[in-house]
Coordinates of C-alpha atoms in Angstrom, one line a residue:
M40 CA -26.0 43.6 -115.6
N41 CA -25.8 44.3 -119.3
I42 CA -24.0 47.5 -120.3
V43 CA -24.7 48.7 -124.0
V44 CA -22.1 51.1 -125.4
S45 CA -23.2 52.9 -128.5
D46 CA -21.6 55.8 -130.5
D47 CA -23.0 58.4 -132.9
D48 CA -22.7 56.1 -135.6
G49 CA -25.2 54.0 -134.2
R50 CA -22.8 51.4 -133.3
S51 CA -23.0 49.5 -130.0
C52 CA -21.7 46.8 -128.1
R53 CA -23.1 45.1 -125.3
S54 CA -21.3 43.5 -122.1
L55 CA -22.3 41.8 -119.0
L56 CA -20.9 43.6 -115.9
M57 CA -20.8 41.5 -112.8
V58 CA -20.7 44.0 -109.5
Q59 CA -19.8 42.1 -106.3
V60 CA -20.5 44.2 -103.2
Q61 CA -17.9 43.7 -100.4
P62 CA -19.4 44.6 -96.8
V63 CA -17.4 46.9 -94.6
Y64 CA -16.0 45.0 -91.2
H65 CA -16.5 46.8 -87.7
N66 CA -14.7 45.7 -84.5
T67 CA -16.9 43.9 -82.1
V68 CA -14.6 42.4 -79.4
N69 CA -14.4 44.4 -76.3
F70 CA -14.2 43.9 -72.3
T71 CA -16.9 45.2 -70.1
E72 CA -14.1 46.4 -67.8
S73 CA -10.5 47.5 -68.5
S74 CA -8.7 46.0 -65.5
K75 CA -9.3 43.3 -63.0
A76 CA -7.6 42.5 -59.7
V77 CA -7.5 39.2 -58.0
S78 CA -6.0 37.8 -54.9
V79 CA -4.6 34.1 -54.3
F80 CA -2.7 32.3 -51.8
E81 CA 0.4 30.7 -52.4
N82 CA 1.4 27.1 -52.3
T83 CA -2.1 26.2 -53.6
G84 CA -0.6 23.8 -56.1
P85 CA -0.2 24.0 -60.1
L86 CA -2.9 24.6 -62.6
Q87 CA -5.1 26.3 -60.1
T88 CA -7.8 28.6 -61.6
I89 CA -6.9 32.1 -60.4
T90 CA -9.3 34.2 -62.2
Q91 CA -11.4 34.2 -65.6
V92 CA -11.5 37.1 -68.2
H93 CA -14.8 37.4 -70.7
A94 CA -14.8 39.5 -73.7
H95 CA -17.9 40.2 -75.8
G96 CA -17.5 39.8 -79.6
E97 CA -19.0 38.4 -82.7
G98 CA -17.6 35.0 -83.9
H99 CA -15.1 33.0 -82.1
V100 CA -13.2 34.8 -79.6
L101 CA -9.7 33.6 -78.4
Y102 CA -7.5 34.9 -75.3
E103 CA -3.9 35.2 -74.9
I104 CA -1.2 36.7 -72.5
I105 CA 0.5 39.4 -74.5
F106 CA 2.6 40.8 -71.4
P107 CA 4.7 40.0 -69.6
S108 CA 6.3 37.0 -71.0
T109 CA 6.0 34.4 -68.1
V110 CA 6.0 30.9 -67.4
Y111 CA 4.3 31.0 -64.3
F112 CA 0.9 31.9 -65.5
T113 CA -1.1 30.6 -68.6
I114 CA -4.6 31.2 -70.0
V115 CA -6.8 28.8 -71.7
S116 CA -7.4 30.5 -75.1
E117 CA -11.0 29.3 -75.5
T118 CA -12.3 30.2 -72.0
G119 CA -10.1 32.8 -70.8
E120 CA -9.2 30.9 -67.4
I121 CA -6.0 32.3 -66.0
K122 CA -3.9 29.5 -64.3
N123 CA -0.6 29.0 -62.5
S124 CA 1.6 26.9 -64.4
Y125 CA 3.7 25.9 -61.2
N126 CA 3.1 26.0 -57.6
I127 CA 3.5 29.6 -56.5
D128 CA 5.9 29.6 -53.4
L129 CA 6.8 33.2 -52.2
D130 CA 9.7 31.9 -50.3
R131 CA 11.3 30.7 -53.7
N132 CA 9.8 33.3 -55.8
P133 CA 8.9 36.4 -53.9
E134 CA 8.7 38.4 -57.1
L135 CA 5.5 36.7 -57.8
A136 CA 3.7 38.4 -55.0
Q137 CA 2.4 41.0 -57.4
T138 CA 2.0 40.2 -61.1
L139 CA 0.4 42.3 -63.7
L140 CA -0.8 40.6 -66.7
V141 CA -2.3 42.0 -70.1
V142 CA -4.6 39.8 -71.7
R143 CA -5.8 40.2 -75.3
A144 CA -8.9 38.8 -76.8
Y145 CA -9.5 38.7 -80.4
N146 CA -11.6 37.4 -83.2
M147 CA -10.2 34.2 -84.5
L148 CA -11.0 35.4 -88.2
H149 CA -10.3 38.9 -87.7
P150 CA -7.4 38.9 -85.5
S151 CA -7.4 42.7 -85.8
D152 CA -10.7 42.6 -83.9
S153 CA -9.3 42.6 -80.5
A154 CA -9.4 44.1 -77.1
T155 CA -7.2 44.0 -74.0
I156 CA -7.6 43.8 -70.2
T157 CA -5.2 44.3 -67.3
V158 CA -5.3 41.5 -64.7
N159 CA -3.5 42.2 -61.5
I160 CA -2.6 39.1 -59.4
T161 CA -1.7 39.5 -55.8
V162 CA -0.2 36.4 -54.2
Q163 CA -0.7 36.2 -50.6
P164 CA 1.6 34.2 -48.3
R165 CA -0.1 31.1 -47.0
N166 CA -0.1 30.5 -43.2
L167 CA 1.3 26.9 -43.1
R168 CA 3.3 27.0 -39.8
G169 CA 1.8 27.4 -36.4
P170 CA 3.7 29.6 -33.8
M171 CA 7.0 28.1 -32.4
C172 CA 6.7 27.9 -28.5
Q173 CA 9.1 27.3 -25.7
P174 CA 8.7 25.1 -23.9
A175 CA 7.2 22.8 -26.4
I176 CA 6.1 20.5 -23.7
Y177 CA 5.9 21.4 -20.0
V178 CA 6.4 18.8 -17.3
A179 CA 6.6 19.8 -13.5
E180 CA 6.0 18.4 -10.1
I181 CA 4.3 20.7 -7.4
P182 CA 2.9 20.0 -4.2
E183 CA -0.8 19.3 -3.6
D184 CA -1.3 22.3 -1.4
S185 CA -0.4 24.8 -4.0
P186 CA -2.7 27.8 -3.9
T187 CA -4.9 28.6 -6.6
G188 CA -3.7 31.4 -9.0
M189 CA 0.0 30.1 -8.5
S190 CA 2.0 30.8 -11.8
L191 CA 3.6 27.6 -13.2
T192 CA 5.4 28.9 -16.3
A193 CA 5.4 31.8 -18.9
L194 CA 5.1 30.7 -22.5
S195 CA 7.5 32.1 -25.1
C196 CA 6.0 31.9 -28.5
V197 CA 6.8 33.4 -32.0
D198 CA 4.9 33.3 -35.4
K199 CA 6.8 34.5 -38.6
A200 CA 3.8 34.3 -40.7
S201 CA 1.9 36.9 -38.8
N202 CA 5.0 38.7 -37.4
N203 CA 3.9 38.0 -34.1
R204 CA 1.2 40.5 -34.3
T205 CA -1.4 38.7 -32.4
L206 CA -1.1 35.3 -30.5
Q207 CA -4.0 33.8 -28.5
Y208 CA -3.5 31.4 -25.6
Q209 CA -6.3 29.2 -24.3
M210 CA -6.7 25.7 -22.5
E211 CA -8.4 23.1 -24.4
N212 CA -11.3 21.3 -22.8
S213 CA -9.4 17.9 -22.5
Q214 CA -7.9 18.6 -19.2
I215 CA -7.9 15.7 -16.6
P216 CA -9.4 16.6 -14.3
P217 CA -11.1 19.3 -15.9
G218 CA -10.6 22.9 -14.9
S219 CA -7.1 22.2 -13.2
F220 CA -5.3 25.0 -14.8
R221 CA -6.0 28.3 -16.7
M222 CA -4.0 30.8 -18.9
E223 CA -3.5 34.4 -18.2
R224 CA -2.2 35.8 -21.5
N225 CA 0.9 33.5 -21.9
V226 CA 1.2 32.3 -18.2
L227 CA 0.2 29.0 -17.0
Q228 CA -1.5 29.1 -13.6
V229 CA -3.4 26.7 -11.1
N230 CA -7.1 27.1 -11.6
T231 CA -8.3 24.9 -8.6
T232 CA -7.2 23.2 -5.6
L233 CA -5.1 20.3 -6.6
D234 CA -6.0 16.9 -4.7
C235 CA -4.0 13.6 -4.3
D236 CA -6.5 12.3 -1.9
S237 CA -8.6 10.4 -4.2
I238 CA -8.9 6.9 -5.9
V239 CA -9.1 8.6 -9.5
M240 CA -5.9 10.5 -9.1
A241 CA -4.0 7.5 -7.6
S242 CA -5.0 5.4 -10.7
L243 CA -3.6 8.5 -12.8
G244 CA -0.3 8.4 -11.0
F245 CA -1.2 11.7 -9.4
Q246 CA -0.8 13.3 -12.7
Y247 CA -2.5 16.2 -14.0
Q248 CA -2.8 16.5 -17.9
A249 CA -3.8 19.5 -19.9
T250 CA -3.2 21.2 -23.3
I251 CA -2.4 24.7 -24.3
L252 CA -3.7 26.1 -27.8
V253 CA -1.7 29.0 -29.2
T254 CA -3.4 30.3 -32.2
D255 CA -2.1 33.0 -34.6
S256 CA -3.8 35.6 -36.7
G257 CA -2.7 34.2 -40.1
S258 CA -4.8 33.1 -42.9
P259 CA -5.8 30.4 -42.3
Q260 CA -5.1 30.7 -38.9
Q261 CA -2.6 28.2 -37.4
T262 CA -2.3 26.7 -34.0
T263 CA 0.1 25.0 -31.8
R264 CA -0.5 22.6 -29.0
I265 CA 1.7 22.4 -26.0
Q266 CA 1.2 19.3 -23.6
V267 CA 1.2 20.0 -20.0
L268 CA 2.1 17.1 -17.5
V269 CA 2.0 18.3 -13.8
T270 CA 2.8 15.7 -11.2
V271 CA 1.2 16.5 -7.9
S272 CA 3.1 15.3 -4.9
R273 CA 1.4 14.0 -1.7
V274 CA 1.2 16.4 1.2
N275 CA 0.1 15.1 4.7
E276 CA -2.8 17.6 5.1
Y277 CA -5.1 16.0 7.6
Q278 CA -4.9 14.7 10.9
P279 CA -6.1 11.3 11.9
E280 CA -9.6 11.4 13.3
C281 CA -10.9 9.6 16.3
P282 CA -13.7 6.9 15.9
R283 CA -17.3 8.2 16.4
R284 CA -17.9 5.6 19.2
F285 CA -15.7 6.0 22.4
S286 CA -17.3 3.5 24.7
F287 CA -17.0 -0.3 24.5
S288 CA -18.2 -3.3 26.5
I289 CA -16.6 -6.6 27.3
P290 CA -17.9 -9.3 29.7
E291 CA -15.8 -9.9 32.7
N292 CA -15.2 -13.7 32.0
A293 CA -13.6 -12.7 28.5
A294 CA -10.4 -14.9 28.0
F295 CA -6.8 -13.9 26.8
G296 CA -7.1 -12.8 23.1
D297 CA -10.9 -12.3 23.0
F298 CA -11.9 -9.4 20.7
V299 CA -13.1 -6.2 22.5
A300 CA -13.7 -3.8 19.6
N301 CA -12.1 -1.9 16.7
V302 CA -11.1 1.5 17.2
N303 CA -11.6 2.2 13.6
G304 CA -9.6 5.7 13.2
T305 CA -9.9 7.4 9.9
D306 CA -7.4 9.6 7.8
R307 CA -8.4 11.5 4.7
D308 CA -4.8 11.6 3.2
Y309 CA -4.0 9.0 0.6
P310 CA -3.5 6.2 1.2
F311 CA -6.7 6.5 3.3
N312 CA -6.9 5.3 6.9
N313 CA -3.4 4.2 6.8
I314 CA -2.9 4.5 10.5
E315 CA -0.6 2.9 13.3
Y316 CA -2.3 2.3 16.7
S317 CA -0.9 2.1 20.2
I318 CA -2.1 2.4 23.7
L319 CA -0.5 5.0 25.6
G320 CA 0.4 4.6 29.2
T321 CA 1.2 1.5 31.3
Q322 CA -1.4 -1.1 31.5
N323 CA -1.4 -4.9 31.1
V324 CA -5.2 -5.6 30.6
F325 CA -5.7 -4.7 26.8
Y326 CA -3.5 -4.8 23.7
I327 CA -4.2 -3.2 20.3
G328 CA -3.3 -4.4 16.8
R329 CA -0.7 -2.1 15.4
R330 CA -2.0 -1.7 12.2
S331 CA -5.7 -3.2 12.4
G332 CA -6.7 -1.1 15.3
N333 CA -8.4 -4.2 16.9
L334 CA -8.5 -4.2 20.5
Y335 CA -7.9 -7.5 22.6
V336 CA -8.0 -8.7 26.1
L337 CA -4.5 -9.3 27.4
G338 CA -5.1 -9.7 31.3
P339 CA -7.9 -10.9 33.7
L340 CA -10.9 -8.8 34.0
D341 CA -12.9 -8.4 37.2
Y342 CA -16.1 -6.3 37.4
E343 CA -15.9 -6.5 41.3
E344 CA -12.3 -4.9 41.2
Q345 CA -12.6 -2.5 38.4
K346 CA -15.7 -1.7 36.3
S347 CA -14.1 0.4 33.5
Y348 CA -10.8 1.0 32.0
P349 CA -10.1 4.4 30.3
L350 CA -7.7 4.1 27.5
T351 CA -5.8 6.7 25.5
I352 CA -5.1 5.4 21.9
N353 CA -2.5 7.2 19.9
L354 CA -3.3 7.5 16.1
K355 CA -0.3 8.1 13.8
D356 CA -0.7 8.3 10.0
L357 CA 1.9 6.8 7.8
D358 CA 3.1 7.3 4.3
N359 CA 1.0 10.3 3.5
D360 CA 3.7 12.6 2.5
V361 CA 6.6 12.6 0.3
N362 CA 8.7 13.2 3.4
P363 CA 8.4 10.2 5.7
Q364 CA 9.1 12.2 8.7
A365 CA 5.9 14.3 8.1
Q366 CA 3.5 12.6 10.3
R367 CA 0.6 13.6 12.2
V368 CA -0.8 12.1 15.4
K369 CA -4.0 12.3 17.3
Q370 CA -4.9 10.8 20.8
C371 CA -8.2 9.4 21.4
N372 CA -9.9 8.6 24.8
I373 CA -12.0 5.5 24.9
T374 CA -13.5 3.6 27.6
I375 CA -13.9 -0.1 28.1
N376 CA -16.8 -1.0 30.4
V377 CA -16.5 -4.3 32.1
Q378 CA -19.8 -6.2 32.2
N379 CA -20.6 -8.1 35.3
V380 CA -21.0 -11.9 34.8
N381 CA -21.9 -14.1 37.6
D382 CA -18.5 -15.9 38.0
R383 CA -18.2 -16.1 41.8
A384 CA -20.1 -18.7 44.0
P385 CA -21.5 -17.6 47.3
V386 CA -19.4 -18.0 50.3
C387 CA -20.7 -19.3 53.7
T388 CA -18.8 -18.9 56.8
P389 CA -18.5 -21.4 58.4
E390 CA -19.2 -23.8 55.9
I391 CA -20.1 -26.5 58.5
E392 CA -22.5 -25.5 61.3
T393 CA -23.6 -27.6 64.1
R394 CA -26.6 -27.2 66.5
T395 CA -27.9 -29.5 69.1
I396 CA -31.9 -29.1 69.9
Y397 CA -34.6 -30.7 71.9
S398 CA -37.2 -32.5 69.9
T399 CA -39.6 -30.4 71.7
L400 CA -38.2 -27.1 70.4
A401 CA -41.1 -24.8 69.0
S402 CA -41.4 -25.4 65.3
T403 CA -41.3 -21.3 65.1
A404 CA -37.9 -21.2 66.8
N405 CA -35.1 -20.3 64.4
I406 CA -32.6 -23.2 64.8
M407 CA -29.8 -21.2 63.1
T408 CA -29.1 -18.4 60.6
L409 CA -26.6 -19.2 57.7
Q410 CA -24.1 -16.4 57.3
C411 CA -23.6 -16.3 53.5
Y412 CA -22.5 -13.6 51.2
D413 CA -21.9 -13.0 47.4
D414 CA -19.3 -10.6 46.0
E415 CA -21.7 -10.3 42.9
E416 CA -23.5 -6.9 42.6
G417 CA -27.3 -7.3 42.8
S418 CA -27.1 -10.9 43.5
Q419 CA -30.2 -12.4 45.6
L420 CA -29.3 -15.6 47.6
T421 CA -31.7 -18.5 47.7
Y422 CA -31.5 -21.3 50.2
T423 CA -32.7 -24.9 49.6
I424 CA -32.1 -28.1 51.6
V425 CA -31.1 -30.6 48.9
G426 CA -29.8 -33.5 51.1
G427 CA -30.1 -35.2 54.5
N428 CA -33.5 -33.9 55.3
I429 CA -34.9 -37.4 56.3
N430 CA -38.7 -37.3 56.6
G431 CA -38.7 -33.7 55.6
R432 CA -38.2 -32.3 59.4
F433 CA -36.5 -29.2 58.4
Y434 CA -37.1 -26.4 55.9
M435 CA -35.4 -23.0 55.1
N436 CA -37.2 -19.6 55.5
D437 CA -34.5 -17.3 53.6
N438 CA -31.2 -17.9 55.3
R439 CA -33.1 -19.4 58.6
L440 CA -33.4 -22.9 59.6
F441 CA -36.8 -24.2 60.9
H442 CA -38.0 -27.6 61.8
N443 CA -41.2 -29.6 61.7
T444 CA -42.5 -31.6 64.5
F445 CA -40.4 -34.7 65.1
S446 CA -41.4 -38.3 65.5
Y447 CA -40.0 -40.6 67.9
N448 CA -42.6 -43.3 68.2
R449 CA -40.9 -46.8 68.2
D450 CA -44.3 -48.2 66.8
G451 CA -44.5 -45.5 64.1
I452 CA -42.0 -43.1 62.5
F453 CA -38.8 -43.0 64.3
D454 CA -36.7 -39.9 63.2
P455 CA -33.0 -40.1 63.3
L456 CA -31.3 -38.3 66.3
N457 CA -28.5 -36.7 64.0
F458 CA -29.3 -34.8 60.7
E459 CA -26.6 -33.9 58.3
L460 CA -28.4 -31.4 56.1
L461 CA -27.0 -30.1 52.8
V462 CA -28.2 -26.5 52.1
E463 CA -27.6 -25.3 48.6
V464 CA -26.9 -21.7 48.4
T465 CA -27.8 -20.1 44.8
D466 CA -26.6 -16.6 43.8
S467 CA -29.2 -15.9 41.0
R468 CA -32.6 -16.7 39.7
S469 CA -31.1 -16.6 36.0
T470 CA -28.7 -18.1 34.2
P471 CA -25.8 -18.4 34.7
R472 CA -26.5 -19.5 38.3
L473 CA -23.5 -20.5 40.8
S474 CA -24.1 -22.1 44.1
T475 CA -22.4 -23.3 47.0
T476 CA -23.4 -26.0 49.6
A477 CA -23.2 -25.4 53.3
T478 CA -23.5 -28.3 55.7
I479 CA -25.6 -28.1 59.0
I480 CA -25.4 -30.8 61.5
V481 CA -28.5 -30.9 63.8
H482 CA -28.4 -33.2 67.0
V483 CA -31.9 -33.8 68.2
I484 CA -32.5 -35.0 71.8
P485 CA -35.7 -36.7 72.1
W486 CA -37.7 -35.5 74.9
T487 CA -40.4 -38.3 75.7
T488 CA -41.6 -40.0 78.8
T489 CA -42.3 -43.7 78.5
V490 CA -44.9 -44.7 81.2
P491 CA -44.5 -48.6 82.1
T492 CA -47.5 -50.6 82.0
T493 CA -48.3 -51.4 85.6
A494 CA -51.4 -51.5 87.8
A495 CA -49.2 -49.8 90.7
V496 CA -49.6 -46.3 91.7
T497 CA -47.1 -44.2 89.6
T498 CA -45.0 -42.0 91.7
T499 CA -44.2 -38.6 90.4
M500 CA -40.7 -37.7 90.6
A501 CA -39.3 -34.3 90.6
S502 CA -37.8 -33.2 87.4
K503 CA -34.2 -33.5 87.1
K504 CA -31.7 -31.8 84.9
P505 CA -31.0 -33.8 82.2
I506 CA -27.4 -35.1 81.5
I507 CA -26.5 -35.0 77.8
L508 CA -23.8 -37.7 76.9
Y509 CA -21.7 -37.0 73.8
R510 CA -19.8 -39.8 72.1
T511 CA -17.0 -39.0 69.5
E512 CA -16.4 -41.5 66.8
E513 CA -13.5 -41.4 64.5
Y514 CA -13.6 -43.1 61.1
W515 CA -10.9 -44.0 58.6
A516 CA -11.5 -43.8 54.8
P517 CA -8.7 -45.9 53.3
D518 CA -8.1 -46.3 49.7
P519 CA -10.2 -48.6 47.6
W520 CA -7.6 -51.2 47.2
F521 CA -6.6 -51.3 50.6
V522 CA -10.5 -52.0 51.6
V523 CA -10.5 -54.8 48.9
V524 CA -7.3 -56.4 50.5
L525 CA -8.5 -55.9 54.1
T526 CA -11.9 -57.4 53.4
L527 CA -10.4 -60.5 51.7
T528 CA -8.1 -60.9 54.6
G529 CA -10.8 -60.4 57.0
I530 CA -12.9 -63.0 55.3
L531 CA -10.1 -65.7 55.5
L532 CA -9.5 -64.6 59.2
L533 CA -13.0 -65.0 60.2
S534 CA -13.4 -68.3 58.4
A535 CA -10.3 -69.8 60.3
L536 CA -11.7 -68.4 63.6
G537 CA -15.2 -69.7 62.8
L538 CA -13.7 -73.2 62.1
L539 CA -11.9 -73.1 65.3
F540 CA -14.9 -71.8 67.3
W541 CA -17.0 -74.6 65.9
Q542 CA -14.5 -77.2 67.0
F543 CA -14.5 -75.6 70.5
C544 CA -18.1 -75.5 71.0
C545 CA -18.5 -79.1 69.9
R546 CA -16.2 -80.1 73.0
K547 CA -17.7 -77.7 75.6
A548 CA -21.1 -78.1 77.3
P549 CA -23.6 -75.6 76.9
T550 CA -23.8 -72.9 79.6
D551 CA -26.6 -71.4 81.5
T552 CA -28.8 -69.1 79.9
S553 CA -28.0 -65.4 80.4
Q554 CA -30.4 -63.3 82.8
P555 CA -32.8 -61.0 81.7
L556 CA -31.4 -57.4 81.4
L557 CA -34.1 -55.9 83.4
Q558 CA -35.8 -57.2 86.3
N559 CA -39.6 -57.9 86.5
R560 CA -41.1 -54.5 87.1
D561 CA -44.2 -56.3 88.7
K562 CA -42.3 -56.7 92.0
M563 CA -41.7 -52.9 92.0
T564 CA -38.0 -53.5 92.7
E565 CA -35.4 -51.1 91.4
R566 CA -31.9 -51.5 90.2
N567 CA -29.4 -48.7 90.2
Y568 CA -26.6 -48.4 87.6
I569 CA -23.6 -46.3 87.5
V570 CA -23.7 -44.1 84.2
T571 CA -20.3 -43.3 82.8
E572 CA -19.1 -41.6 79.8
E573 CA -17.4 -44.0 77.6
P574 CA -13.8 -43.0 76.7
S575 CA -13.6 -41.0 73.4
K576 CA -11.4 -41.5 70.7
D577 CA -10.5 -38.1 69.9
K578 CA -7.3 -36.6 68.4
G579 CA -6.0 -35.8 71.7
K580 CA -7.1 -39.1 73.1
V581 CA -9.2 -37.4 75.8
S582 CA -11.5 -39.5 78.0
A583 CA -13.7 -38.2 80.5
E584 CA -15.5 -40.2 83.4
G585 CA -19.2 -39.7 83.7
E586 CA -20.7 -38.8 87.1
S587 CA -21.9 -41.7 89.1
L588 CA -25.6 -41.3 89.8
Q589 CA -28.5 -43.3 91.0
H590 CA -31.0 -43.7 88.1
N591 CA -34.0 -45.8 87.4
F592 CA -33.6 -47.2 83.8
D593 CA -37.2 -48.2 82.9
G594 CA -37.0 -48.4 79.1
S595 CA -34.6 -49.4 76.2
A596 CA -34.2 -48.2 72.7
Q597 CA -32.0 -48.6 69.6
D598 CA -29.6 -45.9 68.3
P599 CA -30.8 -45.2 64.7
V600 CA -27.1 -44.3 63.6
T601 CA -25.1 -47.0 65.1
G602 CA -27.8 -49.7 65.7
Q603 CA -26.6 -50.2 69.3
Y604 CA -29.1 -50.7 72.1
Y605 CA -29.3 -48.6 75.3
L606 CA -31.4 -48.1 78.5
F607 CA -32.9 -45.0 79.4
D608 CA -34.5 -43.3 82.5
S609 CA -37.8 -41.6 81.5
S610 CA -37.6 -39.4 84.3
S611 CA -34.1 -38.0 84.0
G612 CA -33.5 -38.8 80.4
A613 CA -30.2 -40.5 81.2
R614 CA -29.0 -43.4 79.1
R615 CA -26.9 -46.5 79.5
W616 CA -25.3 -48.5 76.5
M617 CA -25.9 -52.1 76.6

């Protein structure tokens, strides 16, 4: 602006005045709070942000720590972040547990424009160590019959960080098998029945595994794990058990060493069914495998002598306890039933029967009855003629022998006078069937009257008691080689005799012809003969002279067995060999 100065004289001067107005500065930097408290943990590492302060003000505000002079804390001047310069370890620097910092915020252009705030930093100890426990690992061996609730050990644990204020004990869920143990405060106890009698436990070496978790009350909470290894020793708890089956069968024709049955005892102790078998008492019919329990035949069996064998089998378990002498025994009563097998043939007494009958015997008359029996129970004997029944003259009705009509017709069928019948006696109608053969020798005496063809009057003679002539013949059955030698020798001898006889006949004149055996019956003449019994060649060389009687031999016949001809008296039945 222009300033004019004038005086009374009218003189004046003019000057330009420059006025510069300076503003008045007011403090604008301030904190909304006068103090601030913060808590941090130790051992968090260096340069960790502890807290941040913020001041309001115009312009660019900066921050600084004005009290105390420390190297452990620093502040970022632009942002107001308070950080620790070094790792705070209360064990090394316990004075850092409580630190009071005065922080000044100021205007960078007007440093006098400032404000302060108090920051209280509390460093809490960091829980880095878990509780220390004794024992650190628990190893023990207990019997498998240990009761539920039995105390195994009491843990002794300390925690310096929490001053042993509160410790928690619990079992982790990693138990093998689950739920085997429990914790009552600091005491380890059995929680359930321990069992060694399983394949699973055998695969684990009969060892139970668990983990105890001990937790302190520090911040953060720290834990300690205690490994539990409990080996359960085997105890022989159970007695061997008898098989469910107590009766077995074996046929009576079983041979030595034949398998009868398996006793198959059981034992719930591990190792399972580890049993030793034996038969109590004295017997020599069966024996049993010591470890297998297989029952075998040792001696002969006979259903007819003994139908069943009661046996007492002794079962003794082995290796089911840590003490080898701790064994359990069980007696089992079983019965071996012998099954009847047809192994005995029928027996006939006597084996050879001899009967003599007349040919005129009635066909309904029983010639004889075979006496046969069979020791087998329930057997039914059947009788069948299998040999010697020429022309089918005999048949069997049960065990009785009957005959059909005989035929002694020289112009027709002429039956033998001696029959040697072979009767097969079978003991059963189903297999297996056993049989025996009985021999019946039947001598048949023909009772016929031959009437001579004549024109003369037939005189009826009084019946006379027939005389039966017996002839005993012996035979010798040499060895085959002797028969061959004897045959060759006989042929040579007969050849020599024939040659001599031929030479003798050529020199001698022929003799008169022989007279006829029987006289001409047309002349009605009779001729008497003396009938005698030929000497027998029995073992005692006994001979008997037949009674001399007067007979009229009016017929002749040929013996079908020997082929020799004989004369016979049709009225008396007497014979005379020619």
